[in-house]
PDB file of C-alpha atoms and ligand atoms in Angstrom:
ATOM      1  CA  UNK T   1     -25.057   3.893  13.407  1.00 40.00           C
ATOM      2  CA  UNK T   2     -27.738   5.658  15.391  1.00 41.00           C
ATOM      3  CA  UNK T   3     -27.673   6.087  19.125  1.00 36.00           C
ATOM      4  CA  UNK T   4     -30.233   3.417  19.811  1.00 38.00           C
ATOM      5  CA  UNK T   5     -28.157   0.877  17.909  1.00 42.00           C
ATOM      6  CA  UNK T   6     -25.075   1.916  19.855  1.00 38.00           C
ATOM      7  CA  UNK T   7     -26.942   1.540  23.132  1.00 37.00           C
ATOM      8  CA  UNK T   8     -28.198  -1.873  22.070  1.00 43.00           C
ATOM      9  CA  UNK T   9     -24.719  -2.983  21.150  1.00 41.00           C
ATOM     10  CA  UNK T  10     -23.357  -1.749  24.470  1.00 39.00           C
ATOM     11  CA  UNK T  11     -26.096  -3.599  26.348  1.00 41.00           C
ATOM     12  CA  UNK T  12     -25.288  -6.758  24.393  1.00 43.00           C
ATOM     13  CA  UNK T  13     -21.567  -6.494  25.141  1.00 42.00           C
ATOM     14  CA  UNK T  14     -22.258  -5.884  28.804  1.00 41.00           C
ATOM     15  CA  UNK T  15     -24.643  -8.800  28.970  1.00 39.00           C
ATOM     16  CA  UNK T  16     -22.264 -11.147  27.219  1.00 42.00           C
ATOM     17  CA  UNK T  17     -19.313 -10.113  29.359  1.00 42.00           C
ATOM     18  CA  UNK T  18     -21.366 -10.388  32.518  1.00 39.00           C
ATOM     19  CA  UNK T  19     -22.172 -13.931  31.482  1.00 38.00           C
ATOM     20  CA  UNK T  20     -18.541 -14.831  30.858  1.00 40.00           C
ATOM     21  CA  UNK T  21     -17.097 -13.138  33.898  1.00 40.00           C
ATOM     22  CA  UNK T  22     -19.993 -13.847  36.257  1.00 35.00           C
ATOM     23  CA  UNK T  23     -19.432 -12.658  39.778  1.00 36.00           C
ATOM     24  CA  UNK T  24     -15.708 -12.200  39.253  1.00 42.00           C
ATOM     25  CA  UNK T  25     -16.151  -8.691  37.788  1.00 41.00           C
ATOM     26  CA  UNK T  26     -13.563  -6.452  39.385  1.00 44.00           C
ATOM     27  CA  UNK T  27     -14.309  -2.858  40.377  1.00 44.00           C
ATOM     28  CA  UNK T  28     -12.033  -1.808  37.486  1.00 44.00           C
ATOM     29  CA  UNK T  29     -14.182  -3.672  34.959  1.00 44.00           C
ATOM     30  CA  UNK T  30     -17.403  -2.346  36.479  1.00 44.00           C
ATOM     31  CA  UNK T  31     -16.136   1.222  36.297  1.00 45.00           C
ATOM     32  CA  UNK T  32     -15.030   0.691  32.698  1.00 45.00           C
ATOM     33  CA  UNK T  33     -18.638  -0.100  31.784  1.00 45.00           C
ATOM     34  CA  UNK T  34     -19.893   3.101  33.338  1.00 41.00           C
ATOM     35  CA  UNK T  35     -17.648   5.179  31.067  1.00 52.00           C
ATOM     36  CA  UNK T  36     -18.619   6.498  27.668  1.00 69.00           C
ATOM     37  CA  UNK T  37     -17.310   4.522  24.680  1.00 80.00           C
ATOM     38  CA  UNK T  38     -14.800   3.138  24.274  1.00 95.00           C
ATOM     39  CA  UNK T  39     -14.755   1.079  27.455  1.00 96.00           C
ATOM     40  CA  UNK T  40     -11.471  -0.423  28.653  1.00 97.00           C
ATOM     41  CA  UNK T  41     -11.742  -4.168  29.355  1.00 97.00           C
ATOM     42  CA  UNK T  42      -8.852  -6.103  30.934  1.00 97.00           C
ATOM     43  CA  UNK T  43      -7.767  -9.087  28.814  1.00 98.00           C
ATOM     44  CA  UNK T  44      -4.561 -10.387  30.400  1.00 97.00           C
ATOM     45  CA  UNK T  45      -1.450  -9.023  32.125  1.00 96.00           C
ATOM     46  CA  UNK T  46      -0.391  -6.046  29.977  1.00 97.00           C
ATOM     47  CA  UNK T  47      -3.337  -6.328  27.579  1.00 98.00           C
ATOM     48  CA  UNK T  48      -6.685  -4.516  27.430  1.00 98.00           C
ATOM     49  CA  UNK T  49      -9.460  -4.350  24.892  1.00 98.00           C
ATOM     50  CA  UNK T  50     -11.255  -1.146  23.898  1.00 98.00           C
ATOM     51  CA  UNK T  51     -14.907  -1.811  23.051  1.00 97.00           C
ATOM     52  CA  UNK T  52     -17.656   0.381  21.633  1.00 95.00           C
ATOM     53  CA  UNK T  53     -15.471   2.210  19.086  1.00 96.00           C
ATOM     54  CA  UNK T  54     -16.517   0.215  16.020  1.00 96.00           C
ATOM     55  CA  UNK T  55     -14.822  -3.175  16.262  1.00 97.00           C
ATOM     56  CA  UNK T  56     -12.853  -4.208  19.331  1.00 98.00           C
ATOM     57  CA  UNK T  57      -9.313  -2.846  19.621  1.00 98.00           C
ATOM     58  CA  UNK T  58      -6.747  -5.049  21.371  1.00 98.00           C
ATOM     59  CA  UNK T  59      -3.988  -3.025  23.062  1.00 98.00           C
ATOM     60  CA  UNK T  60      -0.675  -4.413  24.294  1.00 98.00           C
ATOM     61  CA  UNK T  61       0.337  -1.722  26.760  1.00 97.00           C
ATOM     62  CA  UNK T  62       3.911  -1.081  27.908  1.00 94.00           C
ATOM     63  CA  UNK T  63       6.528   1.557  28.532  1.00 91.00           C
ATOM     64  CA  UNK T  64       8.309   0.660  25.258  1.00 91.00           C
ATOM     65  CA  UNK T  65       5.177   1.643  23.319  1.00 95.00           C
ATOM     66  CA  UNK T  66       1.776   0.215  22.570  1.00 97.00           C
ATOM     67  CA  UNK T  67       0.890  -2.421  19.993  1.00 98.00           C
ATOM     68  CA  UNK T  68      -2.665  -2.338  18.611  1.00 98.00           C
ATOM     69  CA  UNK T  69      -4.739  -4.863  16.760  1.00 98.00           C
ATOM     70  CA  UNK T  70      -7.293  -2.852  14.761  1.00 98.00           C
ATOM     71  CA  UNK T  71      -8.003   0.839  15.142  1.00 98.00           C
ATOM     72  CA  UNK T  72     -11.814   1.115  15.455  1.00 98.00           C
ATOM     73  CA  UNK T  73     -14.230   3.189  13.399  1.00 97.00           C
ATOM     74  CA  UNK T  74     -13.133   6.655  12.234  1.00 96.00           C
ATOM     75  CA  UNK T  75     -15.718   8.541  14.291  1.00 96.00           C
ATOM     76  CA  UNK T  76     -14.175   7.255  17.530  1.00 97.00           C
ATOM     77  CA  UNK T  77     -10.506   8.000  16.846  1.00 97.00           C
ATOM     78  CA  UNK T  78     -10.233  10.975  19.209  1.00 97.00           C
ATOM     79  CA  UNK T  79     -11.883   8.991  22.020  1.00 97.00           C
ATOM     80  CA  UNK T  80      -9.590   6.013  21.339  1.00 98.00           C
ATOM     81  CA  UNK T  81      -6.503   8.256  21.456  1.00 97.00           C
ATOM     82  CA  UNK T  82      -7.702   9.737  24.764  1.00 97.00           C
ATOM     83  CA  UNK T  83      -8.048   6.240  26.257  1.00 97.00           C
ATOM     84  CA  UNK T  84      -4.640   5.125  24.978  1.00 97.00           C
ATOM     85  CA  UNK T  85      -2.955   8.162  26.569  1.00 96.00           C
ATOM     86  CA  UNK T  86      -4.135   7.002  29.990  1.00 96.00           C
ATOM     87  CA  UNK T  87      -2.712   3.481  29.602  1.00 97.00           C
ATOM     88  CA  UNK T  88       0.957   2.414  30.034  1.00 96.00           C
ATOM     89  CA  UNK T  89       2.798   3.623  26.928  1.00 96.00           C
ATOM     90  CA  UNK T  90       0.678   6.787  26.970  1.00 95.00           C
ATOM     91  CA  UNK T  91      -0.635   6.558  23.435  1.00 95.00           C
ATOM     92  CA  UNK T  92       2.733   5.993  21.749  1.00 97.00           C
ATOM     93  CA  UNK T  93       1.723   3.315  19.243  1.00 98.00           C
ATOM     94  CA  UNK T  94       4.680   1.621  17.568  1.00 97.00           C
ATOM     95  CA  UNK T  95       2.773  -1.049  15.660  1.00 97.00           C
ATOM     96  CA  UNK T  96      -0.797  -1.421  14.433  1.00 98.00           C
ATOM     97  CA  UNK T  97      -2.150  -4.632  12.914  1.00 98.00           C
ATOM     98  CA  UNK T  98      -5.357  -4.647  10.833  1.00 98.00           C
ATOM     99  CA  UNK T  99      -7.232  -7.982  11.030  1.00 98.00           C
ATOM    100  CA  UNK T 100      -9.048  -7.008   7.809  1.00 98.00           C
ATOM    101  CA  UNK T 101     -10.141  -3.998   5.757  1.00 97.00           C
ATOM    102  CA  UNK T 102     -13.688  -3.281   6.982  1.00 97.00           C
ATOM    103  CA  UNK T 103     -14.091   0.318   8.087  1.00 96.00           C
ATOM    104  CA  UNK T 104     -14.900  -0.664  11.677  1.00 97.00           C
ATOM    105  CA  UNK T 105     -11.326  -1.983  11.942  1.00 98.00           C
ATOM    106  CA  UNK T 106      -9.261   0.647  10.092  1.00 98.00           C
ATOM    107  CA  UNK T 107     -10.836   3.986  11.022  1.00 98.00           C
ATOM    108  CA  UNK T 108      -7.916   5.066  13.204  1.00 98.00           C
ATOM    109  CA  UNK T 109      -5.245   4.052  10.669  1.00 98.00           C
ATOM    110  CA  UNK T 110      -4.764   7.581   9.375  1.00 98.00           C
ATOM    111  CA  UNK T 111      -4.012   9.017  12.832  1.00 98.00           C
ATOM    112  CA  UNK T 112      -1.612   6.211  13.777  1.00 98.00           C
ATOM    113  CA  UNK T 113       0.019   6.176  10.350  1.00 97.00           C
ATOM    114  CA  UNK T 114       0.641   9.916  10.584  1.00 96.00           C
ATOM    115  CA  UNK T 115       2.344   9.427  13.924  1.00 94.00           C
ATOM    116  CA  UNK T 116       4.591   6.873  12.201  1.00 88.00           C
ATOM    117  CA  UNK T 117       3.297   3.614  13.599  1.00 97.00           C
ATOM    118  CA  UNK T 118       4.096   0.615  11.405  1.00 97.00           C
ATOM    119  CA  UNK T 119       0.794  -0.702  10.029  1.00 98.00           C
ATOM    120  CA  UNK T 120       0.806  -4.440   9.288  1.00 98.00           C
ATOM    121  CA  UNK T 121      -1.931  -6.241   7.344  1.00 98.00           C
ATOM    122  CA  UNK T 122      -2.698  -8.672   4.554  1.00 98.00           C
ATOM    123  CA  UNK T 123      -1.821  -7.352   1.100  1.00 98.00           C
ATOM    124  CA  UNK T 124      -5.516  -7.408   0.123  1.00 97.00           C
ATOM    125  CA  UNK T 125      -6.233  -5.077   3.038  1.00 98.00           C
ATOM    126  CA  UNK T 126      -3.635  -2.639   1.726  1.00 98.00           C
ATOM    127  CA  UNK T 127      -5.072  -2.907  -1.780  1.00 97.00           C
ATOM    128  CA  UNK T 128      -8.655  -2.351  -0.546  1.00 96.00           C
ATOM    129  CA  UNK T 129      -7.653   0.746   1.425  1.00 98.00           C
ATOM    130  CA  UNK T 130      -5.567   2.145  -1.431  1.00 98.00           C
ATOM    131  CA  UNK T 131      -8.280   1.869  -4.093  1.00 96.00           C
ATOM    132  CA  UNK T 132     -11.951   2.783  -4.406  1.00 95.00           C
ATOM    133  CA  UNK T 133     -13.919  -0.464  -4.301  1.00 90.00           C
ATOM    134  CA  UNK T 134     -17.506  -1.338  -5.040  1.00 90.00           C
ATOM    135  CA  UNK T 135     -19.849  -2.201  -2.158  1.00 87.00           C
ATOM    136  CA  UNK T 136     -22.455  -4.424  -3.784  1.00 82.00           C
ATOM    137  CA  UNK T 137     -24.940  -4.441  -0.907  1.00 81.00           C
ATOM    138  CA  UNK T 138     -25.060  -0.644  -0.759  1.00 89.00           C
ATOM    139  CA  UNK T 139     -24.556  -0.070  -4.505  1.00 92.00           C
ATOM    140  CA  UNK T 140     -21.844   2.527  -4.005  1.00 94.00           C
ATOM    141  CA  UNK T 141     -18.081   2.890  -4.039  1.00 94.00           C
ATOM    142  CA  UNK T 142     -16.093   3.036  -0.813  1.00 93.00           C
ATOM    143  CA  UNK T 143     -13.433   5.694  -1.307  1.00 95.00           C
ATOM    144  CA  UNK T 144      -9.745   4.918  -0.859  1.00 97.00           C
ATOM    145  CA  UNK T 145      -8.147   6.164   2.353  1.00 97.00           C
ATOM    146  CA  UNK T 146      -5.259   8.682   2.329  1.00 97.00           C
ATOM    147  CA  UNK T 147      -1.778   7.203   1.999  1.00 97.00           C
ATOM    148  CA  UNK T 148      -0.896   7.590   5.678  1.00 97.00           C
ATOM    149  CA  UNK T 149      -3.729   5.159   6.513  1.00 98.00           C
ATOM    150  CA  UNK T 150      -2.377   2.361   4.296  1.00 98.00           C
ATOM    151  CA  UNK T 151      -0.576  -0.660   5.747  1.00 98.00           C
ATOM    152  CA  UNK T 152       3.177  -0.333   5.259  1.00 97.00           C
ATOM    153  CA  UNK T 153       4.121  -3.980   5.898  1.00 97.00           C
ATOM    154  CA  UNK T 154       2.008  -6.672   4.258  1.00 98.00           C
ATOM    155  CA  UNK T 155       1.935 -10.419   3.850  1.00 97.00           C
ATOM    156  CA  UNK T 156       0.238 -12.264   1.030  1.00 95.00           C
ATOM    157  CA  UNK T 157       0.173 -15.827   2.357  1.00 94.00           C
ATOM    158  CA  UNK T 158       1.423 -18.008   5.189  1.00 95.00           C
ATOM    159  CA  UNK T 159       2.550 -16.901   8.640  1.00 96.00           C
ATOM    160  CA  UNK T 160       5.191 -14.487   9.916  1.00 96.00           C
ATOM    161  CA  UNK T 161       6.841 -13.535  13.170  1.00 96.00           C
ATOM    162  CA  UNK T 162       7.496  -9.911  14.044  1.00 93.00           C
ATOM    163  CA  UNK T 163      11.107  -9.417  15.114  1.00 80.00           C
ATOM    164  CA  UNK T 164      11.478  -8.101  18.643  1.00 84.00           C
ATOM    165  CA  UNK T 165      11.852  -9.032  22.280  1.00 85.00           C
ATOM    166  CA  UNK T 166       8.394 -10.542  22.508  1.00 90.00           C
ATOM    167  CA  UNK T 167       7.200 -13.038  19.954  1.00 94.00           C
ATOM    168  CA  UNK T 168       4.255 -11.801  17.873  1.00 97.00           C
ATOM    169  CA  UNK T 169       3.070 -14.212  15.197  1.00 98.00           C
ATOM    170  CA  UNK T 170       0.569 -13.248  12.528  1.00 98.00           C
ATOM    171  CA  UNK T 171      -0.762 -14.928   9.436  1.00 98.00           C
ATOM    172  CA  UNK T 172      -3.434 -15.413   6.869  1.00 97.00           C
ATOM    173  CA  UNK T 173      -6.912 -16.739   7.596  1.00 98.00           C
ATOM    174  CA  UNK T 174      -7.956 -17.602   4.079  1.00 96.00           C
ATOM    175  CA  UNK T 175     -11.440 -16.303   3.190  1.00 97.00           C
ATOM    176  CA  UNK T 176     -12.805 -16.553   6.747  1.00 98.00           C
ATOM    177  CA  UNK T 177     -14.784 -13.307   6.506  1.00 98.00           C
ATOM    178  CA  UNK T 178     -13.164 -11.302   3.680  1.00 97.00           C
ATOM    179  CA  UNK T 179     -10.203 -11.808   1.326  1.00 97.00           C
ATOM    180  CA  UNK T 180      -7.812 -10.053   3.715  1.00 97.00           C
ATOM    181  CA  UNK T 181      -8.196 -11.692   7.134  1.00 98.00           C
ATOM    182  CA  UNK T 182      -5.252 -12.263   9.460  1.00 98.00           C
ATOM    183  CA  UNK T 183      -4.828 -13.394  13.061  1.00 98.00           C
ATOM    184  CA  UNK T 184      -2.301 -11.859  15.475  1.00 98.00           C
ATOM    185  CA  UNK T 185      -0.925 -14.103  18.228  1.00 98.00           C
ATOM    186  CA  UNK T 186       1.045 -12.672  21.152  1.00 98.00           C
ATOM    187  CA  UNK T 187       2.594 -16.038  21.849  1.00 96.00           C
ATOM    188  CA  UNK T 188       4.435 -15.242  25.099  1.00 95.00           C
ATOM    189  CA  UNK T 189       1.290 -13.737  26.638  1.00 97.00           C
ATOM    190  CA  UNK T 190      -1.005 -16.342  25.023  1.00 98.00           C
ATOM    191  CA  UNK T 191      -3.376 -13.665  23.671  1.00 98.00           C
ATOM    192  CA  UNK T 192      -4.854 -14.275  20.210  1.00 98.00           C
ATOM    193  CA  UNK T 193      -6.646 -11.627  18.124  1.00 98.00           C
ATOM    194  CA  UNK T 194      -8.971 -13.439  15.714  1.00 98.00           C
ATOM    195  CA  UNK T 195     -10.720 -10.477  14.065  1.00 98.00           C
ATOM    196  CA  UNK T 196     -14.044 -11.299  12.451  1.00 98.00           C
ATOM    197  CA  UNK T 197     -13.039 -14.928  11.793  1.00 98.00           C
ATOM    198  CA  UNK T 198     -14.947 -15.774  14.958  1.00 98.00           C
ATOM    199  CA  UNK T 199     -18.178 -14.248  16.147  1.00 98.00           C
ATOM    200  CA  UNK T 200     -19.136 -15.182  19.696  1.00 95.00           C
ATOM    201  CA  UNK T 201     -21.789 -12.484  20.082  1.00 92.00           C
ATOM    202  CA  UNK T 202     -23.523 -11.582  16.844  1.00 94.00           C
ATOM    203  CA  UNK T 203     -24.399 -13.653  13.787  1.00 97.00           C
ATOM    204  CA  UNK T 204     -21.259 -14.704  11.896  1.00 97.00           C
ATOM    205  CA  UNK T 205     -20.761 -12.443   8.870  1.00 97.00           C
ATOM    206  CA  UNK T 206     -19.619 -13.861   5.553  1.00 97.00           C
ATOM    207  CA  UNK T 207     -18.726 -10.937   3.299  1.00 96.00           C
ATOM    208  CA  UNK T 208     -19.122 -13.024   0.131  1.00 94.00           C
ATOM    209  CA  UNK T 209     -18.692 -10.006  -2.137  1.00 92.00           C
ATOM    210  CA  UNK T 210     -15.443  -9.229  -0.304  1.00 93.00           C
ATOM    211  CA  UNK T 211     -14.159 -12.798  -0.553  1.00 94.00           C
ATOM    212  CA  UNK T 212     -15.388 -14.589   2.604  1.00 96.00           C
ATOM    213  CA  UNK T 213     -17.157 -17.957   2.606  1.00 96.00           C
ATOM    214  CA  UNK T 214     -18.158 -20.766   4.921  1.00 97.00           C
ATOM    215  CA  UNK T 215     -15.413 -23.162   3.794  1.00 96.00           C
ATOM    216  CA  UNK T 216     -12.746 -20.541   4.465  1.00 97.00           C
ATOM    217  CA  UNK T 217     -14.296 -19.809   7.834  1.00 98.00           C
ATOM    218  CA  UNK T 218     -14.168 -23.475   8.880  1.00 98.00           C
ATOM    219  CA  UNK T 219     -10.526 -23.822   7.770  1.00 97.00           C
ATOM    220  CA  UNK T 220      -9.582 -20.592   9.532  1.00 98.00           C
ATOM    221  CA  UNK T 221     -11.241 -21.549  12.794  1.00 98.00           C
ATOM    222  CA  UNK T 222      -9.381 -24.879  12.660  1.00 98.00           C
ATOM    223  CA  UNK T 223      -6.144 -22.983  12.189  1.00 98.00           C
ATOM    224  CA  UNK T 224      -6.929 -20.715  15.154  1.00 98.00           C
ATOM    225  CA  UNK T 225      -7.800 -23.707  17.332  1.00 98.00           C
ATOM    226  CA  UNK T 226      -4.364 -25.219  16.689  1.00 98.00           C
ATOM    227  CA  UNK T 227      -2.738 -22.072  18.086  1.00 98.00           C
ATOM    228  CA  UNK T 228      -4.698 -22.269  21.345  1.00 97.00           C
ATOM    229  CA  UNK T 229      -4.432 -24.073  24.632  1.00 98.00           C
ATOM    230  CA  UNK T 230      -6.861 -23.976  27.542  1.00 97.00           C
ATOM    231  CA  UNK T 231      -5.454 -20.684  28.805  1.00 98.00           C
ATOM    232  CA  UNK T 232      -5.456 -18.712  25.538  1.00 98.00           C
ATOM    233  CA  UNK T 233      -7.435 -15.460  25.626  1.00 98.00           C
ATOM    234  CA  UNK T 234      -9.093 -14.984  22.246  1.00 98.00           C
ATOM    235  CA  UNK T 235     -10.208 -11.491  21.204  1.00 98.00           C
ATOM    236  CA  UNK T 236     -12.869 -11.226  18.476  1.00 98.00           C
ATOM    237  CA  UNK T 237     -13.830  -8.134  16.464  1.00 98.00           C
ATOM    238  CA  UNK T 238     -17.155  -8.004  18.322  1.00 97.00           C
ATOM    239  CA  UNK T 239     -18.248  -9.396  21.659  1.00 96.00           C
ATOM    240  CA  UNK T 240     -16.384 -10.651  24.708  1.00 97.00           C
ATOM    241  CA  UNK T 241     -12.994 -12.286  25.105  1.00 98.00           C
ATOM    242  CA  UNK T 242     -13.455 -16.053  24.803  1.00 98.00           C
ATOM    243  CA  UNK T 243     -11.425 -19.214  25.372  1.00 98.00           C
ATOM    244  CA  UNK T 244     -10.610 -22.393  23.507  1.00 98.00           C
ATOM    245  CA  UNK T 245     -13.906 -24.073  24.446  1.00 98.00           C
ATOM    246  CA  UNK T 246     -15.976 -21.291  22.883  1.00 98.00           C
ATOM    247  CA  UNK T 247     -13.823 -21.388  19.739  1.00 98.00           C
ATOM    248  CA  UNK T 248     -14.271 -25.168  19.524  1.00 98.00           C
ATOM    249  CA  UNK T 249     -18.061 -24.725  19.862  1.00 97.00           C
ATOM    250  CA  UNK T 250     -18.106 -22.139  17.071  1.00 98.00           C
ATOM    251  CA  UNK T 251     -15.975 -24.365  14.826  1.00 98.00           C
ATOM    252  CA  UNK T 252     -18.391 -27.265  15.411  1.00 98.00           C
ATOM    253  CA  UNK T 253     -21.259 -24.968  14.378  1.00 98.00           C
ATOM    254  CA  UNK T 254     -19.393 -23.745  11.281  1.00 98.00           C
ATOM    255  CA  UNK T 255     -18.622 -27.310  10.194  1.00 97.00           C
ATOM    256  CA  UNK T 256     -22.220 -28.404  10.761  1.00 97.00           C
ATOM    257  CA  UNK T 257     -23.520 -25.511   8.662  1.00 97.00           C
ATOM    258  CA  UNK T 258     -20.921 -26.128   5.966  1.00 96.00           C
ATOM    259  CA  UNK T 259     -21.925 -29.797   5.600  1.00 96.00           C
ATOM    260  CA  UNK T 260     -25.661 -29.141   5.709  1.00 97.00           C
ATOM    261  CA  UNK T 261     -25.533 -26.319   3.182  1.00 96.00           C
ATOM    262  CA  UNK T 262     -23.149 -28.127   0.844  1.00 94.00           C
ATOM    263  CA  UNK T 263     -25.588 -31.026   0.568  1.00 94.00           C
ATOM    264  CA  UNK T 264     -28.460 -28.681  -0.313  1.00 95.00           C
ATOM    265  CA  UNK T 265     -26.455 -26.429  -2.657  1.00 93.00           C
ATOM    266  CA  UNK T 266     -25.504 -29.565  -4.580  1.00 90.00           C
ATOM    267  CA  UNK T 267     -29.214 -30.256  -4.990  1.00 91.00           C
ATOM    268  CA  UNK T 268     -29.558 -26.841  -6.606  1.00 91.00           C
ATOM    269  CA  UNK T 269     -31.441 -25.146  -3.779  1.00 94.00           C
ATOM    270  CA  UNK T 270     -31.570 -21.369  -3.294  1.00 94.00           C
ATOM    271  CA  UNK T 271     -30.985 -19.731   0.093  1.00 96.00           C
ATOM    272  CA  UNK T 272     -34.723 -19.549   0.800  1.00 97.00           C
ATOM    273  CA  UNK T 273     -35.208 -23.168  -0.239  1.00 97.00           C
ATOM    274  CA  UNK T 274     -32.419 -24.218   2.137  1.00 97.00           C
ATOM    275  CA  UNK T 275     -34.131 -22.353   4.968  1.00 97.00           C
ATOM    276  CA  UNK T 276     -37.487 -23.901   4.078  1.00 97.00           C
ATOM    277  CA  UNK T 277     -35.786 -27.309   4.191  1.00 97.00           C
ATOM    278  CA  UNK T 278     -34.715 -26.568   7.782  1.00 97.00           C
ATOM    279  CA  UNK T 279     -30.994 -26.041   7.152  1.00 97.00           C
ATOM    280  CA  UNK T 280     -30.657 -23.802  10.227  1.00 96.00           C
ATOM    281  CA  UNK T 281     -32.955 -25.688  12.590  1.00 96.00           C
ATOM    282  CA  UNK T 282     -31.693 -27.335  15.773  1.00 95.00           C
ATOM    283  CA  UNK T 283     -28.300 -25.618  15.777  1.00 95.00           C
ATOM    284  CA  UNK T 284     -26.298 -24.833  18.926  1.00 91.00           C
ATOM    285  CA  UNK T 285     -27.156 -21.148  18.604  1.00 93.00           C
ATOM    286  CA  UNK T 286     -29.987 -18.998  17.318  1.00 94.00           C
ATOM    287  CA  UNK T 287     -29.414 -16.541  14.481  1.00 96.00           C
ATOM    288  CA  UNK T 288     -30.966 -13.080  14.541  1.00 96.00           C
ATOM    289  CA  UNK T 289     -31.184 -12.963  10.741  1.00 97.00           C
ATOM    290  CA  UNK T 290     -31.113 -16.522   9.360  1.00 97.00           C
ATOM    291  CA  UNK T 291     -31.920 -15.410   5.805  1.00 97.00           C
ATOM    292  CA  UNK T 292     -28.969 -13.007   5.622  1.00 97.00           C
ATOM    293  CA  UNK T 293     -26.591 -15.694   6.837  1.00 97.00           C
ATOM    294  CA  UNK T 294     -28.019 -18.337   4.497  1.00 97.00           C
ATOM    295  CA  UNK T 295     -27.958 -15.964   1.522  1.00 96.00           C
ATOM    296  CA  UNK T 296     -24.373 -14.861   2.135  1.00 96.00           C
ATOM    297  CA  UNK T 297     -23.265 -18.470   2.647  1.00 97.00           C
ATOM    298  CA  UNK T 298     -25.065 -19.524  -0.538  1.00 95.00           C
ATOM    299  CA  UNK T 299     -23.330 -16.812  -2.580  1.00 94.00           C
ATOM    300  CA  UNK T 300     -20.014 -18.017  -1.162  1.00 95.00           C
ATOM    301  CA  UNK T 301     -20.692 -21.566  -2.407  1.00 93.00           C
ATOM    302  CA  UNK T 302     -21.459 -20.107  -5.830  1.00 88.00           C
ATOM    303  CA  UNK T 303     -18.096 -18.388  -5.869  1.00 88.00           C
ATOM    304  CA  UNK T 304     -16.402 -21.725  -5.040  1.00 87.00           C
ATOM    305  CA  UNK T 305     -18.452 -24.030  -7.233  1.00 80.00           C
ATOM    306  CA  UNK T 306     -15.328 -25.350  -8.899  1.00 77.00           C
ATOM    307  CA  UNK T 307     -13.862 -26.571  -5.602  1.00 73.00           C
ATOM    308  CA  UNK T 308     -16.892 -28.459  -4.272  1.00 73.00           C
ATOM    309  CA  UNK T 309     -16.138 -31.807  -5.895  1.00 63.00           C
ATOM    310  CA  UNK T 310     -15.680 -34.892  -3.675  1.00 55.00           C
ATOM    311  CA  UNK T 311     -12.010 -35.112  -4.627  1.00 47.00           C
ATOM    312  CA  UNK T 312     -11.440 -31.645  -3.150  1.00 43.00           C
ATOM    313  CA  UNK T 313     -13.506 -31.966   0.014  1.00 41.00           C
TER     314      UNK T 313
HETATM  315 ZN1   ZN O 401     -15.539  -7.272   9.196  1.00 62.68          ZN
END
């Protein structure tokens, strides 16, 4: 990513956070914005978020060691480590979760794996990081990461609870964005990491070639909503911390898009034909690149054509 893009992203994050936090911005938050990436954003008692290092990194700080959800993009690892050293726990990471396998989320895995953190992820995330895989959009192979960067504890389906003093639940979000999405829920603190299964800032991304689709996204957002109450702090891969109301609004949008597109896909329309028919008009938010979203969603329906019958839906 070039510098201008980074600056734009930073401006967007600042703008979005300013909107959420309004006049309640503390001096600590204001000073965090004036730092170079990654910025440190308070989330809740004992939790901060590092932004501007690829995807957001959620950090549970503490003298017993730090727990991370995602590790940012590889180019920022040294800066991330420097930030972590200044937080309670001083950079001693005991556990790292990966919400999925995109390189903006796993770039620090090698460093944390080498220092013997347990890396927890979906089994498909482990498989993707352990093997070269084809990137259709870029027509190239993404190379496997070294062994130390691979998740060491994986789940294939369902939900789990990490043993320990505090209760940390994590589980599968089936095909919300890729084929390896998980949530991580710090239940005692009521902090929920949702990865790229929600997208409060930028256009939702459906990595159809990597297994994500609109139906999976709707189901996953419903699952996340059931975990939340009005005080839950929800951390996405990109953008600001949000609450239950914002998640509900995004789920309503996802469902609306799912229903509209399903009707048109069943008529045999292409992505461009759906757009021409107004499939994305009058929605609760504006998309920066409607064609990309419509195309990716359309390819996802193709991949699930055998589950679109009325008896299934
Ligand atoms: Zn992603």
